[in-house]
Short mmCIF file of C-alpha atoms and ligand atoms in Angstrom, two decimals:
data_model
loop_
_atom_site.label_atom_id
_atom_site.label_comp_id
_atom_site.label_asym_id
_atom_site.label_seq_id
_atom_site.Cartn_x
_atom_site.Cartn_y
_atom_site.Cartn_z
CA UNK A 1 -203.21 96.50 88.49
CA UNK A 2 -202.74 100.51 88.94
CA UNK A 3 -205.23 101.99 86.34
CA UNK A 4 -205.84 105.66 85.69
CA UNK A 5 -209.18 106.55 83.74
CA UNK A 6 -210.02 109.10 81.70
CA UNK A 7 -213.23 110.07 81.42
CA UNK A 8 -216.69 112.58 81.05
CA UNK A 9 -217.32 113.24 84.68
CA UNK A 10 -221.44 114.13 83.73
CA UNK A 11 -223.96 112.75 83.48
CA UNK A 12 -223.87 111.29 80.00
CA UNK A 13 -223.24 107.31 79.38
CA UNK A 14 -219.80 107.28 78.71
CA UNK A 15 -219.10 108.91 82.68
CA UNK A 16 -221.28 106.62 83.86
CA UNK A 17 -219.88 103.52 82.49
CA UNK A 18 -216.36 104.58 83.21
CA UNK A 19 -217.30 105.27 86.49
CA UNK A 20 -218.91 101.60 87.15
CA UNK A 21 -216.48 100.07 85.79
CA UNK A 22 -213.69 102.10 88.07
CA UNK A 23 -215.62 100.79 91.07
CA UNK A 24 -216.12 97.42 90.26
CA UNK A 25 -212.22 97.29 88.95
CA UNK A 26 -212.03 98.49 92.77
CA UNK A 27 -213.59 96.09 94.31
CA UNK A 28 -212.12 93.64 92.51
CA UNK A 29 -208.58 94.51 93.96
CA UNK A 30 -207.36 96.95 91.22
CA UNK A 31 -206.37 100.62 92.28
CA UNK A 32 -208.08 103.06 90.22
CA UNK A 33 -207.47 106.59 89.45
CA UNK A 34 -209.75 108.95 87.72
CA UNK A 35 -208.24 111.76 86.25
CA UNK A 36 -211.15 114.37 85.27
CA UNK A 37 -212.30 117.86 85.43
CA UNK A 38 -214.42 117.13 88.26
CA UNK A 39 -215.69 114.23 90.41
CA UNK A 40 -217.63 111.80 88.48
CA UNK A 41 -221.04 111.81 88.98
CA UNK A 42 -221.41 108.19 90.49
CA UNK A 43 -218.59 108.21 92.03
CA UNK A 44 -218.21 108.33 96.06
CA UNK A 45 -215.03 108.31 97.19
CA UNK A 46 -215.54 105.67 99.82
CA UNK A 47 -213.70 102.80 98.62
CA UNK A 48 -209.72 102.33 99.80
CA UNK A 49 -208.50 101.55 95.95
CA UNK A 50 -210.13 104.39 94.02
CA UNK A 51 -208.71 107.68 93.84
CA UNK A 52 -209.45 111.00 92.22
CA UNK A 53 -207.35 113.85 90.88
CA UNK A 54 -208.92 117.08 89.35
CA UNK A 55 -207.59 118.59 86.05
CA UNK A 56 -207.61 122.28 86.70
CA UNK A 57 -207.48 124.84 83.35
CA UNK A 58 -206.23 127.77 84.51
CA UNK A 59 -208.31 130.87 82.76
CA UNK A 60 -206.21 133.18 80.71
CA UNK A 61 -207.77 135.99 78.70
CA UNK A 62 -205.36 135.45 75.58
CA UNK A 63 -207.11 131.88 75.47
CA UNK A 64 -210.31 131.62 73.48
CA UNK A 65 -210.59 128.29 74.37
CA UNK A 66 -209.19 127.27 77.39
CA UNK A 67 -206.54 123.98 76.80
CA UNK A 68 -207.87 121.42 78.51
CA UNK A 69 -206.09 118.68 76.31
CA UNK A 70 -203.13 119.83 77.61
CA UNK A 71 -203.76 119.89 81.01
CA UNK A 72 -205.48 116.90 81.11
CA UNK A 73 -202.26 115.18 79.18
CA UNK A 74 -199.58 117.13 81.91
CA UNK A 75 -201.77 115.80 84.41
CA UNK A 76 -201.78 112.25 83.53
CA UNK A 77 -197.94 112.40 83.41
CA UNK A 78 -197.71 113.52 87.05
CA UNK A 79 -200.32 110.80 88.07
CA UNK A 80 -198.78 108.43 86.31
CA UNK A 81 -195.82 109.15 87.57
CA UNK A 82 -196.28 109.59 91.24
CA UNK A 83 -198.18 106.26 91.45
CA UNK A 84 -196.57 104.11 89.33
CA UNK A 85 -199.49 103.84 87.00
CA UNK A 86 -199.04 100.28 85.06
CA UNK A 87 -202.35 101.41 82.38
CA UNK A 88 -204.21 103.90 80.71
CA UNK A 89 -208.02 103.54 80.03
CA UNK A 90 -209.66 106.62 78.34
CA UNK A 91 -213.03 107.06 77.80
CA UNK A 92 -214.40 108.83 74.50
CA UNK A 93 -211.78 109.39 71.85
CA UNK A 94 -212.42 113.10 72.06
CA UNK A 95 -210.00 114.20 72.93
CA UNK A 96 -208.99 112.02 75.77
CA UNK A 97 -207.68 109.52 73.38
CA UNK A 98 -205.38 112.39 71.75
CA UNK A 99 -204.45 114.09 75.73
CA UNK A 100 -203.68 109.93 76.29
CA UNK A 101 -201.15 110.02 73.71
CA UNK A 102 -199.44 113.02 74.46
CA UNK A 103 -199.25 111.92 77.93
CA UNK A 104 -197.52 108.49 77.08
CA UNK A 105 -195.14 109.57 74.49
CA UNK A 106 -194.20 112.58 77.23
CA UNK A 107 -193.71 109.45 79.30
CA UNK A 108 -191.99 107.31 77.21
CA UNK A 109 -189.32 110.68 76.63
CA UNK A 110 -188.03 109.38 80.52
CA UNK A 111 -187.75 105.76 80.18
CA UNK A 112 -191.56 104.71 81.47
CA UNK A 113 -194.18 103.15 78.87
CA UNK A 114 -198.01 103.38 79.95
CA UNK A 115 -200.56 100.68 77.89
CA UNK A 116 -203.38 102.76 76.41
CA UNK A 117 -206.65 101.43 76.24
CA UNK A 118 -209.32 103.25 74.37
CA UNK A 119 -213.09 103.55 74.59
CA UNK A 120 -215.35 103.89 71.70
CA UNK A 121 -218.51 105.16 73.27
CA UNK A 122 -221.05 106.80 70.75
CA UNK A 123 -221.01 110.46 69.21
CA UNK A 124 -216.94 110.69 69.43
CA UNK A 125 -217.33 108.47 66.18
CA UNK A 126 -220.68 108.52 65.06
CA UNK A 127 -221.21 112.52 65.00
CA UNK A 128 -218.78 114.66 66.85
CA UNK A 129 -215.93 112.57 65.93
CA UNK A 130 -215.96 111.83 61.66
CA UNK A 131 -216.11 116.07 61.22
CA UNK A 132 -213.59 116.69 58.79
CA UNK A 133 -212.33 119.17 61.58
CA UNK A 134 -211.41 116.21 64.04
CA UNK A 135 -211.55 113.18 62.04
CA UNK A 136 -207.65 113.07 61.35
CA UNK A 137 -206.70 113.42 64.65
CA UNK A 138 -209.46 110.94 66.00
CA UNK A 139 -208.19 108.03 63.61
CA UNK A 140 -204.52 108.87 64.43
CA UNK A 141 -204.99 108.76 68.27
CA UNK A 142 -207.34 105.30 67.61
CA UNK A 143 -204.74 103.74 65.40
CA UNK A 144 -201.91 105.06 68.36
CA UNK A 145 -203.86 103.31 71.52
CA UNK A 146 -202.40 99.58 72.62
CA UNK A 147 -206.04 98.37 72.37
CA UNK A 148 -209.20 99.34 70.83
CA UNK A 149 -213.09 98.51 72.27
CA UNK A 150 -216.35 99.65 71.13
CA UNK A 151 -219.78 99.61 72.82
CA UNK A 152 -221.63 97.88 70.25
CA UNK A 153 -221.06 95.73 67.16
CA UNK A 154 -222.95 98.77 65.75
CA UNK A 155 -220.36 100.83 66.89
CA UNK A 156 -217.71 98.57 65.66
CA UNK A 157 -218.83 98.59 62.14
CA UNK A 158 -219.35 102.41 61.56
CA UNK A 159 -215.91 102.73 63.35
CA UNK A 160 -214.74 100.67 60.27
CA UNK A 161 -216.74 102.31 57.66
CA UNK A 162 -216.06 105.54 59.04
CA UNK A 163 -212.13 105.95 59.62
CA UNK A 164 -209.36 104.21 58.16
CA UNK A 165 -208.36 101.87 61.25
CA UNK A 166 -205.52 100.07 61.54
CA UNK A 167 -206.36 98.23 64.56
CA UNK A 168 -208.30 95.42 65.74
CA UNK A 169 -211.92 96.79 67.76
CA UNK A 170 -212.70 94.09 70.49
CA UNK A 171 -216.75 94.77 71.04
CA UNK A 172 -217.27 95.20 74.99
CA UNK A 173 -220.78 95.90 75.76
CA UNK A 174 -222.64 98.52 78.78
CA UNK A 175 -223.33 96.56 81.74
CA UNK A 176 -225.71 96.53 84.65
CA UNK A 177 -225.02 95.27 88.15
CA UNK A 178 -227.81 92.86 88.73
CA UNK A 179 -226.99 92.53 92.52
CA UNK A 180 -227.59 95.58 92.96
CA UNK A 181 -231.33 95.71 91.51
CA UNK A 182 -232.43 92.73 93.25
CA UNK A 183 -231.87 94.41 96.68
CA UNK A 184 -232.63 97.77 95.70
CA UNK A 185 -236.63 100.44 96.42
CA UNK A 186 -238.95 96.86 97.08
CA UNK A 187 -241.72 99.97 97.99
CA UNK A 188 -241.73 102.21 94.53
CA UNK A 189 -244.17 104.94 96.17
CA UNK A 190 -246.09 105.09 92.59
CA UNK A 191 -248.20 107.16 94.39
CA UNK A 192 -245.88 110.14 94.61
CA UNK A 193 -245.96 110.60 90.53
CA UNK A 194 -249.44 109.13 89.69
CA UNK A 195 -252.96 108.20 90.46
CA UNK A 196 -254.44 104.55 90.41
CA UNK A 197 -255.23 103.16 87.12
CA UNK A 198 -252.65 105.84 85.58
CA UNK A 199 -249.32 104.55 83.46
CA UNK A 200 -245.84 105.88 84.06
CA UNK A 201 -243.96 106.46 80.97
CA UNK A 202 -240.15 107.77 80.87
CA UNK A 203 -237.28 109.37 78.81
CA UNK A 204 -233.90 109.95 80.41
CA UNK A 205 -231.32 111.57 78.26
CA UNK A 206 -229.19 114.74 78.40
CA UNK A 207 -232.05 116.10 76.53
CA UNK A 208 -229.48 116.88 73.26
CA UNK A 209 -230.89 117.05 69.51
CA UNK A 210 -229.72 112.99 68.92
CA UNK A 211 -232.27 112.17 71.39
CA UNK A 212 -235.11 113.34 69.59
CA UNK A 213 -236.71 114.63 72.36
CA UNK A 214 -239.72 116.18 70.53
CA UNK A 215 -240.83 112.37 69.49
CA UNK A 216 -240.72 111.98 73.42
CA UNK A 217 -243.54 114.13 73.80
CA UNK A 218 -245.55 113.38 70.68
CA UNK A 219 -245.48 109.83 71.06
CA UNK A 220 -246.23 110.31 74.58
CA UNK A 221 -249.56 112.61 73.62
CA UNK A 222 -250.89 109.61 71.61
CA UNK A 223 -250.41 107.57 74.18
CA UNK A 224 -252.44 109.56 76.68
CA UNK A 225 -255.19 109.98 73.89
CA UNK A 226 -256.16 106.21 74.91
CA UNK A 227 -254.68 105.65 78.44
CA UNK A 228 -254.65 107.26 81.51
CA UNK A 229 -251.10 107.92 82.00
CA UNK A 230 -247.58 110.66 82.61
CA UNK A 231 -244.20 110.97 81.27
CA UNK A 232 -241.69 112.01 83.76
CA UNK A 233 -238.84 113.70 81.75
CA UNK A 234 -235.37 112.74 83.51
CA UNK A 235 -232.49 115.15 82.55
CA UNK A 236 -230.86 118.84 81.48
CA UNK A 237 -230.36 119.63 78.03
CA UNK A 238 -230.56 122.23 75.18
CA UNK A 239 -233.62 120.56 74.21
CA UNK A 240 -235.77 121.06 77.17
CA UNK A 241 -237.07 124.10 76.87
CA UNK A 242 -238.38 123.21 73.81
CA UNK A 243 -239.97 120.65 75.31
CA UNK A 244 -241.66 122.07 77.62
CA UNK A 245 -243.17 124.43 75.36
CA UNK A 246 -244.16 121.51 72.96
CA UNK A 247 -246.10 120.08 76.13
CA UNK A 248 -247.86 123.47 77.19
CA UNK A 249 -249.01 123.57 73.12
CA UNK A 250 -250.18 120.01 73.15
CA UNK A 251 -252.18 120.93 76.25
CA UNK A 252 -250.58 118.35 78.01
CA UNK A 253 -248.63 120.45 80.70
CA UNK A 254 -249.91 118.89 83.73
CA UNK A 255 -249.20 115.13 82.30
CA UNK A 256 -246.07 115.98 82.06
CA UNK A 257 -243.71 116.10 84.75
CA UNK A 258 -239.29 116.96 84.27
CA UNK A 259 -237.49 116.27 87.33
CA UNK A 260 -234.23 117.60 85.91
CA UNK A 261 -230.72 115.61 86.66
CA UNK A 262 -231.05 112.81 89.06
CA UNK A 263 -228.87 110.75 91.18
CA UNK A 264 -232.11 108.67 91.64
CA UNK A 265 -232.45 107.22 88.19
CA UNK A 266 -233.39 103.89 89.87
CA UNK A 267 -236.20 104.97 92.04
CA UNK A 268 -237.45 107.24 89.23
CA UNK A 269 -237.79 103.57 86.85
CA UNK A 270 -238.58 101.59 89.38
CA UNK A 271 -242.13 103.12 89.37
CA UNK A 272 -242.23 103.08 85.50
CA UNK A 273 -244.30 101.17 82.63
CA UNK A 274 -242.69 102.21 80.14
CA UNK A 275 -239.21 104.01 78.60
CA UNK A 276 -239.19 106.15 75.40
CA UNK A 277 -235.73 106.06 73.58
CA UNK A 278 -236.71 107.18 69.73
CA UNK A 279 -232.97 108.38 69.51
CA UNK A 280 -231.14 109.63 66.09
CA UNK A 281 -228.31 107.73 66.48
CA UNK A 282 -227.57 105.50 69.99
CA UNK A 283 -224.29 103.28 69.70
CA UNK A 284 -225.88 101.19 72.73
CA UNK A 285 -228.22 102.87 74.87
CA UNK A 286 -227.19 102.50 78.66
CA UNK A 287 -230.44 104.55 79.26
CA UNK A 288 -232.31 101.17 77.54
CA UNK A 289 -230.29 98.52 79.31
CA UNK A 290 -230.82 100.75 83.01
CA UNK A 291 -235.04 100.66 82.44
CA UNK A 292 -234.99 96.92 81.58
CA UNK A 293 -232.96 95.76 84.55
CA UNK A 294 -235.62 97.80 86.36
CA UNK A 295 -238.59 96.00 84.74
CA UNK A 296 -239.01 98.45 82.02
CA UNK A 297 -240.11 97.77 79.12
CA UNK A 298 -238.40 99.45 76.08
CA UNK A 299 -239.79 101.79 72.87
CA UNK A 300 -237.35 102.96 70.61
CA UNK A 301 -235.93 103.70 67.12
CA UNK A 302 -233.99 100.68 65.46
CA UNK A 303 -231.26 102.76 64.91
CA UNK A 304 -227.02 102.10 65.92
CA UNK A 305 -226.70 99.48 69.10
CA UNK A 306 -230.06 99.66 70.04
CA UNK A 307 -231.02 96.34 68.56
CA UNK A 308 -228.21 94.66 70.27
CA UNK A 309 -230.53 95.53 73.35
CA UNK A 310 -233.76 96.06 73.06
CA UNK A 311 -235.07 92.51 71.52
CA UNK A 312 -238.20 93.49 69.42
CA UNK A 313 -241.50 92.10 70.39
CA UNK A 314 -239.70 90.35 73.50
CA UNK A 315 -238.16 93.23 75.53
CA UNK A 316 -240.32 95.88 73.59
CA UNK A 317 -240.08 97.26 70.50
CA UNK A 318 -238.08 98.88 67.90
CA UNK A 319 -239.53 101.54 64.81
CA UNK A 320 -237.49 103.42 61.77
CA UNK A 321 -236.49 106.96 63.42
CA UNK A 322 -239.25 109.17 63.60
CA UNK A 323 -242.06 106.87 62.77
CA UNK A 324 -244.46 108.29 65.96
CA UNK A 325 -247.65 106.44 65.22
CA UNK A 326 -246.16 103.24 65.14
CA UNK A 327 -244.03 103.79 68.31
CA UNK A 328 -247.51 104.89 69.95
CA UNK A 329 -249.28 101.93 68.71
CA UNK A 330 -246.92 99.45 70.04
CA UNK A 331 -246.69 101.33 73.45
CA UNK A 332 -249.74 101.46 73.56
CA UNK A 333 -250.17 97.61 72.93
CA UNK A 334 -247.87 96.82 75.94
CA UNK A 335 -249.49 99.29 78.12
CA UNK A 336 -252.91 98.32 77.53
CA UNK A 337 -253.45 95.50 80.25
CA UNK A 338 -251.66 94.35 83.20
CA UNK A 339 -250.80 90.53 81.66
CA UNK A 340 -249.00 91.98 78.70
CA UNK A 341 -247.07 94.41 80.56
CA UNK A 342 -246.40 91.69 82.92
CA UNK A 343 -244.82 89.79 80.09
CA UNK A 344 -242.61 92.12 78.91
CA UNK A 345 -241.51 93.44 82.04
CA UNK A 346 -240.41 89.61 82.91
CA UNK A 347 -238.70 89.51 79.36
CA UNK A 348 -236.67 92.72 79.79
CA UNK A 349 -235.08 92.55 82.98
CA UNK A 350 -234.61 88.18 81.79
CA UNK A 351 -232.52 89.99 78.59
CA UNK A 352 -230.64 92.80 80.46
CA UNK A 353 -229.40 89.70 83.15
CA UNK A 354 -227.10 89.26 80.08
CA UNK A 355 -225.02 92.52 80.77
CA UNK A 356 -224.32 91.32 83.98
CA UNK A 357 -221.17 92.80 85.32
CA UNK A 358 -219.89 89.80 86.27
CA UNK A 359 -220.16 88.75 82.81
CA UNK A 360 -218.58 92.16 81.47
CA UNK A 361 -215.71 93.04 83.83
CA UNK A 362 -213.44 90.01 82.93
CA UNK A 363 -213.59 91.52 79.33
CA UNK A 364 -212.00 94.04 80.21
CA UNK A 365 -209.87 92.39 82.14
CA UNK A 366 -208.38 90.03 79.10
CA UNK A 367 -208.31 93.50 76.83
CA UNK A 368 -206.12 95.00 80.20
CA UNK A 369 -203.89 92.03 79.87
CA UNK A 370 -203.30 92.38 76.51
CA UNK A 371 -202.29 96.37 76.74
CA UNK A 372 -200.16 95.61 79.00
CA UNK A 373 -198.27 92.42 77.43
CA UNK A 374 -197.73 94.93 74.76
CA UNK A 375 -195.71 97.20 77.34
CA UNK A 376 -193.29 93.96 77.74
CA UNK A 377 -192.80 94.45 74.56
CA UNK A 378 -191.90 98.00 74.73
CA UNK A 379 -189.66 98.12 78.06
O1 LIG B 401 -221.96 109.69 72.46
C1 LIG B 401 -222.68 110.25 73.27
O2 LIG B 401 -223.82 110.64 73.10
C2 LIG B 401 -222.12 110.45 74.59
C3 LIG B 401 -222.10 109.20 75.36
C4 LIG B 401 -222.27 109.70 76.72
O3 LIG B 401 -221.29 110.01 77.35
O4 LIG B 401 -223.44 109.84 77.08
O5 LIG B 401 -223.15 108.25 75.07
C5 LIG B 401 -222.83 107.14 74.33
O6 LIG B 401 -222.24 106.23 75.22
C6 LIG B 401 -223.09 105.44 76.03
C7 LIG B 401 -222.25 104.55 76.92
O7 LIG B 401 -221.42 103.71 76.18
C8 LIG B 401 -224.04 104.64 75.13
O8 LIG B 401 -224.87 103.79 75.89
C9 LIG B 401 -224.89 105.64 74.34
O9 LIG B 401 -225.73 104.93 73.46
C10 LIG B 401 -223.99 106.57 73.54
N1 LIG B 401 -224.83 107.66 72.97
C11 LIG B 401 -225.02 107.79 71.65
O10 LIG B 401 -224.53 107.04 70.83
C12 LIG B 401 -225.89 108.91 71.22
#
């Protein structure tokens, strides 16, 4: 199948799963076309079947805001177009799902109908998305797409609660590629980010408010209190400079250790103990699922998808949002000898086996063979 996706080329989840999935899709035979802003950030362009194409906005002083909706939508028309696109997969309803739209009824003005698949990924529905501002257009360009798919069950449900939906949500979950980990960093150079005897504990977010980043730290500082140990800080955010200040305050500066963005997200946990995820709101957590293939154990709040996840007292555990001294406590339980930490790190890369790829991909397969029955319809 031809497939054009739509997605966040950053470094937030919803990129990153797009951008997997593009590659497997690849790999599998399909020919893939990402139509973003700029290059995805797991993406390299080595593979025959994938394809690019950059959605330029061209600056114009009248413009307050710059129309990228409308580029991106013109731009999906040509793509489609020129390579016979047979379907549509966009990632985050806002406002690819609305660009998506415009592009196929554009489309369907000369004769040529393009399946739209859309992804439900997190704060498109669960923040950004039910704003009175956007929440029309959101349910109108959910109830328009061929087929629906959330993240989570979580996801599913407040999707339902939220918006009047018209539409069936088939629940696809975040994946891992298992292959992958078992060949991948057998040398984890713990050296490089801590002494003997000292525990590694991690957060990896794009250090926004939902993340709760301050919890990071002070659930982190009780932590150290009783163990040797660091937190390396994986990300960019509005929320980092906060952070760091928090840490100077706390007097725990040089325990503390943010690395920024990184392409090496599986290096970084494969020297880890431990991940911090005390989130707001998290429709899955990718972040979660990413530690535990990598042996890392998992503390975090109970809140959205996580629980679909992170398996309390198995994988880790799970708290009510903001409660810091119990987080602490039970990090601090895993953390305290090597034969518990063992056990957990044996039980979370055993649960996140279940998002296998392998396991995933013909999901979205079936969903891609519905869409597109429904074009049959249409033509
Ligand atoms: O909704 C967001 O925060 C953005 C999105 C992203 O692009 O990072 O993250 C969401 O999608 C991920 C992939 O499906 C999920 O694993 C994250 O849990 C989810 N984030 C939130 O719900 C906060």
């Amino acid at each position: 199948m031809k497939i054009a996706i739509v997605c966040y080329p950053t470094f937030g989840g919803s990129g990153v799963v797009a951008t997997e999935l593009g590659i497997s899709l690849a790999n599998r035979g399909h020919e893939v076309h990402f139509v973003t802003y700029r290059q995805p950030v797991r993406l390299e362009l080595l593979n025959n079947n994938i394809y690019f194409h950059e959605v330029h906005v061209p600056e114009y002083p009248l413009f307050h805001y710059q129309p990228y909706e409308l580029a991106l939508s013109s731009k999906l028309v040509d793509t489609i177009k020129l390579y016979n696109i047979d379907l549509l997969h966009v990632h985050y309803a806002i406002p690819h799902a609305y660009a998506g739209y415009m592009a196929k009824k554009m489309l369907e003005e000369e004769g040529i109908y393009v399946p739209m698949v859309t992804t439900l990924h997190g704060t498109d529905i669960t923040l950004v998305g039910k704003h009175p501002f956007y929440k029309p257009a959101v349910t109108f360009s959910i109830n328009q797409s061929d087929v629906v798919t959330s993240v989570s069950e979580s996801l599913k449900q407040g999707t339902l609660d939220t918006f009047d939906i018209q539409k069936e949500i088939v629940v696809i979950p975040n994946f891992i590629d298992k292959n992958k980990y078992k060949t991948s960093f057998k040398d984890c150079q713990r050296s490089t980010m801590a002494k003997d005897g000292e525990r590694i504990v991690t957060h990896i977010s794009n250090f926004r408010k939902v993340k709760r980043i301050p919890d990071v730290i002070k659930v982190f500082y009780k932590i150290q209190e009783q163990l040797p140990s660091k937190l390396i800080m994986v990300g960019e955010g509005p929320e980092k400079e906060g952070a760091e200040r928090l840490c100077e305050e706390l007097g725990i500066g040089n325990r503390v250790i943010f690395l920024g963005n990184s392409n090496e997200i599986d290096k970084i946990l494969c020297f880890s103990d431990l991940f911090l995820l005390p989130s707001q709101t998290e429709s899955f957590g990718l972040a979660a699922l990413e530690a535990m293939i990598n042996k890392v154990p998992v503390i975090s709040s109970n809140t959205g998808g996580i629980p679909e996840v992170n398996i309390q007292g198995v994988t880790g555990f799970l708290s009510d949002i903001g409660n810091i001294d119990e987080m602490a406590s039970n990090a601090i339980h895993i953390l305290k000898d090597d034969e518990t930490l063992e056990k957990f790190k044996r039980s979370a890369v055993e649960e996140a086996e279940k998002f296998d790829i392998l396991k995933v991909l013909p999901l979205y397969e079936d969903v891609y063979e519905r869409a597109y029955k429904s074009r049959l319809k249409n033509v």
